[in-house]
Amino acid sequence: MSLINSSNDMTPFDLRERPVRQFLPISMLLWTVSYISTGGPKMKIRKIRMRGLKGPYLVMATHQGPMDYYIVPRLLFPRRANYVSDMEGFANYGKWLYRHGGCIGKRRYTPSVEALLNMKYVLEELREPLVIFPESRHCDAGVTSQFPDNLGALAKYLKVPVVTVTAHGGYLSNPFWDESRTRKVPLSATIEQIFTAEELENASANEVQSAIAARLQYDEYDWQRKNKIRISEPWRAEGLHLPLYQCPKCRTEGRMQSYRNGIFCENCGVYWEMDEFGSLTDHSDSRTVRIPDWYRWERRNVRRQLAANKYQGIDVPVRVEALPNEKGFVELGNGRLRHDAEGYTLSLDDMERAPVRALRDVFPLRIPNSRLESTQTEYNYHGKGKCIVLSTANCCYYVYSDAPEFLVTKLEFAVEESHKSRKCTE
């Protein structure tokens, strides 16, 4: 369960507070847990151009799921590191522990000068590696999530060697749509220095961006098949209807369901069975489809809707919680969420109840798609159901709904595609 802020304290988290070097006893515990959690000697590790690398450096890592929090520390051993992290970790684990675990606070998809200055501080004053997960969320369907197009500019600004970590197996062992259960999947990872400080200085921001993007690409189902990794758990498809929300046969949205090793449409009845290598076979005509291809097809459909001005969006009742600081979540009550081709509008039903009165200048909260690179989505956050997170400079708002049209993956696509189309026309 998530931590509730019983005092209703809405004081914003102090993002200006300087990070500290990872507390050595925490580092030792983290290294031990990481070694055990990643399979000990069974994990395959490949190191490229890492010999002799000393001093601070920037690490850009793939972010498939919770296993990444163990993979990266193991690869960096015996170096301690600082990690750019979202706010919920400070609430769930406590500010002291999270800070002394090396974490730097930042709200997802929200610009932060304070976080940028703290990154610089880690590299120049603490002289430790700085770790960033550019995808900012766990991946939905086994392929790389969208990440910012300013990574090259950030690396140029920080002026230290650039290292990438590309891991495999984390998503397959704990897919985002069923993270509560673990599949037996071997892990492997590559850590590579892609730019020395001198090489970085002589490269353009675009060249650095392209190199980072190339290293962080992955397709876990392709990797699974090539390495002949079987996932035989009989419930291996349960939850898959959350990212695969649209039926390819009848094109109905929000009527997909999953059970054990299959996914099916409640509208037209078509059923796909998931084999031990992650492919889906249609029982009606024996055609096979890859999960990433289905997922990308859904994205293209949203892109077409936006381009044709046919994106209908949503207007649904919601429950809202606020996360202003490390003290936990403040319950704000019921409200309404609207999303269209322009952006989000979140309103609260009762603006007179405490602590909502303090938010009169905030609500209704309007966030245009042009300000967002993506939307943080959750399929079952702390057992409370589907959720999106809307962040401002001072607070994160966790928005839940049981409405069938509350398709969080589609909202994610709509924001990303709308943002990209606007950037192309600027």
XYZ file of C-alpha atoms in Angstrom:
426
model
C 0.000 0.000 0.000
C 1.141 3.541 -0.692
C 1.964 5.843 2.212
C -0.849 8.256 3.141
C 0.056 11.768 4.276
C -2.349 11.937 7.234
C -1.351 15.514 8.069
C -2.425 16.686 4.578
C 0.836 18.624 4.369
C 1.008 20.133 0.862
C 4.454 21.717 1.265
C 6.392 21.002 -1.966
C 9.409 18.719 -1.853
C 12.613 20.755 -1.798
C 14.207 19.920 -5.133
C 17.067 22.331 -4.385
C 18.486 20.190 -1.583
C 21.912 18.962 -2.588
C 22.338 15.191 -3.113
C 24.722 13.220 -0.933
C 27.173 10.445 -1.697
C 25.589 7.015 -1.401
C 25.992 5.829 2.197
C 28.543 2.998 2.124
C 26.521 0.518 4.240
C 23.572 1.062 1.864
C 25.905 0.517 -1.095
C 27.149 -2.753 0.364
C 23.612 -3.959 0.995
C 22.525 -2.882 -2.503
C 25.445 -4.668 -4.157
C 24.684 -7.866 -2.234
C 20.964 -7.798 -3.026
C 21.713 -6.901 -6.650
C 24.099 -9.815 -7.091
C 21.569 -12.288 -5.691
C 18.537 -10.783 -7.471
C 20.188 -10.797 -10.894
C 21.133 -14.467 -10.755
C 24.609 -14.305 -9.306
C 27.194 -15.900 -11.615
C 24.490 -16.883 -14.138
C 24.004 -13.315 -15.358
C 25.887 -12.535 -18.564
C 27.795 -9.251 -18.405
C 29.600 -7.628 -21.306
C 31.874 -4.627 -20.771
C 33.075 -2.455 -23.656
C 35.709 0.287 -23.288
C 35.218 0.371 -19.506
C 38.740 -0.626 -18.491
C 40.568 2.279 -16.866
C 37.508 4.539 -16.674
C 37.842 6.567 -13.496
C 36.302 9.704 -12.112
C 32.701 10.804 -12.716
C 30.744 9.745 -15.773
C 27.169 9.832 -17.059
C 25.233 6.554 -17.319
C 22.185 6.256 -19.582
C 20.360 2.972 -18.925
C 17.415 1.118 -20.419
C 14.401 0.861 -18.128
C 12.414 -2.317 -18.688
C 11.196 -2.850 -15.137
C 12.074 -3.136 -11.446
C 15.017 -5.454 -12.178
C 16.929 -2.448 -13.585
C 17.361 -1.127 -10.034
C 19.533 -4.188 -9.364
C 21.201 -4.591 -12.743
C 22.770 -1.122 -12.852
C 24.336 -1.181 -9.362
C 25.782 -4.603 -10.124
C 27.369 -3.377 -13.351
C 28.830 -0.303 -11.639
C 30.339 -2.251 -8.710
C 32.561 -1.251 -6.916
C 31.609 2.325 -7.803
C 28.855 4.036 -5.860
C 26.476 6.179 -7.892
C 23.707 8.760 -7.717
C 20.375 8.158 -9.465
C 17.830 10.596 -10.860
C 14.546 9.388 -9.372
C 10.876 10.316 -9.256
C 9.070 11.481 -6.129
C 7.253 8.285 -5.216
C 10.449 6.567 -4.104
C 11.000 9.214 -1.424
C 7.450 8.626 -0.132
C 7.545 4.832 -0.301
C 10.980 4.335 1.254
C 11.493 7.491 3.294
C 13.500 10.596 2.500
C 16.575 9.711 4.580
C 16.950 6.239 3.101
C 16.305 7.349 -0.468
C 18.660 10.342 -0.261
C 21.411 8.268 1.331
C 20.798 5.633 -1.307
C 22.066 8.285 -3.724
C 18.765 9.434 -5.228
C 18.052 12.866 -6.709
C 14.421 13.983 -6.740
C 12.669 14.974 -9.966
C 9.051 15.015 -11.188
C 8.568 13.044 -14.412
C 8.015 14.916 -17.670
C 8.432 18.260 -15.896
C 11.431 20.524 -16.562
C 13.570 21.098 -13.473
C 16.507 23.485 -13.249
C 17.078 22.234 -9.703
C 17.526 18.644 -10.882
C 19.920 19.782 -13.597
C 22.050 21.667 -11.068
C 22.064 18.636 -8.768
C 23.248 16.424 -11.626
C 26.112 18.844 -12.182
C 26.857 18.812 -8.459
C 27.123 15.016 -8.367
C 29.644 14.986 -11.191
C 31.720 17.993 -10.157
C 31.615 17.846 -6.350
C 30.800 14.277 -5.345
C 32.783 12.947 -8.322
C 30.509 9.906 -8.648
C 28.758 8.299 -11.647
C 25.336 9.775 -12.381
C 22.634 7.350 -13.565
C 19.620 8.364 -15.657
C 16.860 6.122 -17.015
C 15.809 8.212 -20.050
C 12.655 6.181 -20.766
C 11.345 7.416 -17.379
C 8.988 4.455 -16.980
C 8.874 0.683 -17.283
C 8.234 -0.449 -20.844
C 4.718 -1.541 -21.857
C 5.359 -4.184 -24.500
C 9.012 -5.214 -24.504
C 10.347 -2.479 -26.777
C 12.071 0.813 -26.039
C 9.771 3.521 -24.728
C 9.997 7.039 -26.059
C 12.715 9.161 -24.461
C 13.671 12.854 -24.667
C 15.432 14.236 -27.708
C 17.721 16.418 -25.577
C 19.954 13.651 -24.187
C 22.791 14.687 -26.468
C 22.528 18.287 -25.303
C 22.445 17.146 -21.667
C 25.578 15.045 -22.122
C 27.370 17.973 -23.785
C 26.371 20.212 -20.871
C 27.656 17.775 -18.239
C 31.026 17.300 -20.024
C 31.922 13.850 -18.664
C 32.328 10.456 -20.366
C 29.050 8.881 -21.482
C 28.278 5.260 -20.624
C 25.227 3.250 -21.686
C 23.684 0.187 -20.047
C 21.507 -2.050 -22.202
C 19.875 -4.909 -20.311
C 17.845 -7.900 -21.441
C 15.454 -10.135 -19.533
C 14.116 -7.628 -17.015
C 10.868 -6.984 -18.851
C 10.286 -10.653 -19.593
C 10.788 -11.610 -15.951
C 8.469 -8.853 -14.656
C 6.362 -7.376 -17.486
C 4.816 -4.030 -16.615
C 1.326 -5.470 -17.051
C 1.959 -8.213 -14.452
C 4.829 -7.058 -12.242
C 3.528 -8.813 -9.135
C 4.616 -12.214 -10.499
C 8.087 -13.184 -11.667
C 8.893 -15.425 -14.632
C 12.103 -17.456 -14.720
C 14.212 -15.573 -17.266
C 18.033 -15.280 -17.430
C 19.455 -11.750 -17.456
C 22.197 -10.207 -19.547
C 23.533 -6.684 -19.868
C 26.094 -4.638 -21.751
C 27.838 -1.626 -20.254
C 29.769 0.495 -22.737
C 31.635 3.777 -22.723
C 30.389 5.361 -25.949
C 32.168 8.733 -25.537
C 35.257 9.737 -23.659
C 35.296 13.338 -22.444
C 37.476 14.297 -25.415
C 35.261 12.484 -27.930
C 32.215 14.144 -26.411
C 33.740 17.582 -26.815
C 34.378 16.975 -30.524
C 30.923 15.501 -31.262
C 27.740 17.453 -31.943
C 24.684 17.134 -29.709
C 22.872 15.357 -32.536
C 25.698 12.832 -32.926
C 25.640 12.115 -29.205
C 21.853 11.798 -29.227
C 21.979 9.324 -32.112
C 24.649 7.215 -30.433
C 22.705 7.041 -27.161
C 19.459 6.222 -28.955
C 21.128 3.414 -30.921
C 22.496 1.764 -27.761
C 19.203 1.972 -25.854
C 17.080 0.217 -28.470
C 15.763 -3.232 -27.564
C 13.094 -5.736 -28.530
C 12.736 -8.288 -25.766
C 10.569 -10.713 -27.734
C 13.098 -10.781 -30.554
C 15.855 -11.349 -27.978
C 13.805 -14.108 -26.324
C 13.283 -15.989 -29.568
C 16.896 -15.652 -30.719
C 18.130 -16.998 -27.392
C 15.475 -19.754 -27.292
C 14.223 -18.726 -23.858
C 11.015 -20.478 -22.903
C 8.490 -18.889 -20.538
C 6.201 -21.767 -19.652
C 4.191 -20.326 -16.759
C 0.520 -21.162 -17.483
C -0.549 -17.596 -16.546
C 2.030 -15.941 -18.797
C -0.504 -13.758 -20.700
C -2.530 -12.461 -17.752
C -2.562 -8.651 -17.849
C -1.523 -8.407 -21.498
C -4.859 -6.793 -22.400
C -3.701 -3.614 -20.627
C -1.151 -2.569 -23.298
C -2.994 -4.466 -26.065
C -6.306 -2.691 -25.549
C -7.611 -2.717 -29.170
C -8.817 -5.758 -31.087
C -7.127 -6.130 -34.511
C -10.182 -7.990 -35.874
C -13.133 -5.736 -34.980
C -10.997 -2.700 -33.953
C -13.024 -2.218 -30.786
C -11.109 -0.484 -27.985
C -11.276 -1.377 -24.315
C -12.949 -4.790 -24.678
C -9.812 -6.944 -24.585
C -9.325 -9.349 -21.674
C -6.702 -11.943 -20.767
C -6.688 -15.221 -18.859
C -3.847 -17.657 -18.235
C -1.983 -17.992 -21.574
C -4.510 -16.215 -23.795
C -5.902 -12.799 -24.707
C -9.365 -12.349 -26.222
C -11.899 -9.759 -27.384
C -15.202 -9.590 -25.510
C -16.825 -7.858 -28.476
C -16.119 -10.266 -31.353
C -14.869 -13.304 -29.435
C -11.537 -13.746 -31.239
C -8.888 -15.486 -29.090
C -5.078 -15.398 -29.273
C -2.909 -17.925 -27.473
C 0.533 -16.884 -26.243
C 3.218 -19.498 -26.869
C 6.326 -20.031 -24.739
C 8.343 -17.616 -26.904
C 5.901 -14.700 -26.631
C 4.100 -14.959 -29.988
C 0.297 -14.750 -30.204
C -1.649 -17.124 -32.478
C -5.202 -16.309 -33.601
C -7.331 -19.435 -33.092
C -9.754 -18.415 -35.849
C -7.239 -18.404 -38.706
C -3.904 -19.567 -37.172
C -2.198 -16.252 -37.943
C 0.611 -15.251 -35.600
C 1.318 -11.731 -34.373
C 4.167 -10.301 -32.311
C 3.263 -8.297 -29.196
C 5.467 -5.312 -30.192
C 3.820 -5.240 -33.652
C 0.330 -5.183 -32.128
C 1.444 -2.404 -29.762
C 2.920 -0.320 -32.615
C -0.268 -0.855 -34.662
C -2.274 0.705 -31.836
C 0.100 3.688 -31.786
C -0.291 4.182 -35.540
C -4.067 4.177 -35.132
C -3.874 6.963 -32.559
C -1.505 8.894 -34.816
C -4.017 8.615 -37.675
C -6.860 9.768 -35.439
C -4.907 12.849 -34.409
C -3.876 13.640 -37.995
C -7.491 13.347 -39.195
C -8.862 15.342 -36.236
C -10.837 12.252 -35.191
C -9.226 11.683 -31.803
C -12.155 11.663 -29.360
C -10.246 11.592 -26.100
C -11.972 10.943 -22.781
C -14.161 12.658 -20.200
C -14.362 10.392 -17.147
C -14.946 10.506 -13.374
C -11.741 10.028 -11.401
C -10.253 9.717 -7.928
C -7.281 11.977 -7.242
C -4.330 11.768 -4.882
C -1.547 14.333 -4.576
C 2.120 13.647 -3.893
C 3.665 17.004 -2.982
C 6.507 15.713 -0.816
C 8.114 12.715 0.848
C 5.434 12.547 3.578
C 3.110 10.608 1.291
C -0.084 10.797 -0.706
C -2.838 13.308 0.102
C -6.348 12.215 -0.838
C -8.093 14.976 -2.814
C -11.352 13.155 -3.463
C -13.322 12.750 -6.670
C -13.042 14.793 -9.812
C -13.163 14.685 -13.577
C -10.453 14.133 -16.176
C -10.720 15.296 -19.761
C -8.207 14.691 -22.510
C -8.386 15.748 -26.144
C -5.983 16.645 -28.930
C -4.943 19.761 -27.010
C -4.190 18.256 -23.618
C -5.444 17.393 -20.136
C -7.942 19.156 -17.895
C -8.309 17.818 -14.348
C -10.965 19.234 -12.020
C -12.033 18.393 -8.463
C -15.645 18.067 -7.349
C -15.328 19.617 -3.895
C -12.988 22.604 -3.727
C -14.065 23.406 -0.154
C -12.736 20.298 1.575
C -9.333 20.409 3.201
C -6.634 20.283 1.898
C -8.144 21.142 -1.477
C -8.740 24.767 -0.494
C -4.978 25.299 -0.749
C -5.147 24.265 -4.427
C -7.709 26.800 -5.631
C -5.056 28.488 -7.762
C -4.093 25.135 -9.311
C -7.475 23.644 -10.222
C -8.827 23.104 -12.714
C -5.393 21.862 -13.751
C -4.711 22.260 -17.461
C -1.654 20.696 -19.072
C -1.306 20.985 -22.872
C 0.166 18.082 -24.827
C 2.844 20.460 -26.125
C 4.310 20.609 -22.593
C 4.449 16.833 -22.182
C 6.798 14.374 -23.849
C 4.725 11.514 -22.474
C 2.348 10.510 -19.687
C 3.339 8.419 -16.715
C 0.958 5.461 -16.725
C 0.339 2.704 -14.186
C -1.693 -0.454 -14.771
C -2.388 -1.277 -11.109
C -0.603 1.213 -8.897
C -0.346 -0.189 -5.358
C -3.390 -2.340 -6.094
C -5.609 0.702 -6.707
C -6.153 0.156 -10.420
C -5.250 2.024 -13.589
C -3.685 5.407 -13.090
C -1.962 8.300 -14.840
C 0.235 10.872 -13.155
C 0.084 14.569 -14.009
C 2.917 16.654 -12.590
C 3.498 20.330 -11.984
C 6.613 21.959 -10.578
C 5.284 21.525 -7.026
C 3.180 18.370 -7.021
C 2.366 15.055 -8.716
C -1.319 14.195 -9.109
C -2.216 10.492 -9.273
C -5.454 10.092 -11.206
C -7.469 6.831 -11.048
C -10.609 5.774 -12.880
C -12.662 2.621 -13.326
C -14.313 3.938 -16.505
C -13.908 1.462 -19.417
C -12.757 4.271 -21.739
C -9.895 5.145 -19.356
C -7.278 3.452 -21.549
C -3.981 4.625 -20.117
C -1.869 3.176 -22.932
C -3.913 5.093 -25.498
C -3.489 8.301 -23.481
C 0.256 7.681 -23.497
C 0.223 7.297 -27.297
C -1.948 10.384 -27.790
C 0.319 12.627 -25.743
C 3.518 11.351 -27.356
C 2.212 11.565 -30.905
C 0.639 14.987 -30.344
C 3.876 16.262 -28.822
C 5.942 14.913 -31.741
C 3.624 16.414 -34.363
C 3.819 19.815 -32.716
C 7.614 19.694 -32.592
C 7.698 18.834 -36.302
C 5.674 21.959 -37.140
C 7.665 24.335 -34.935
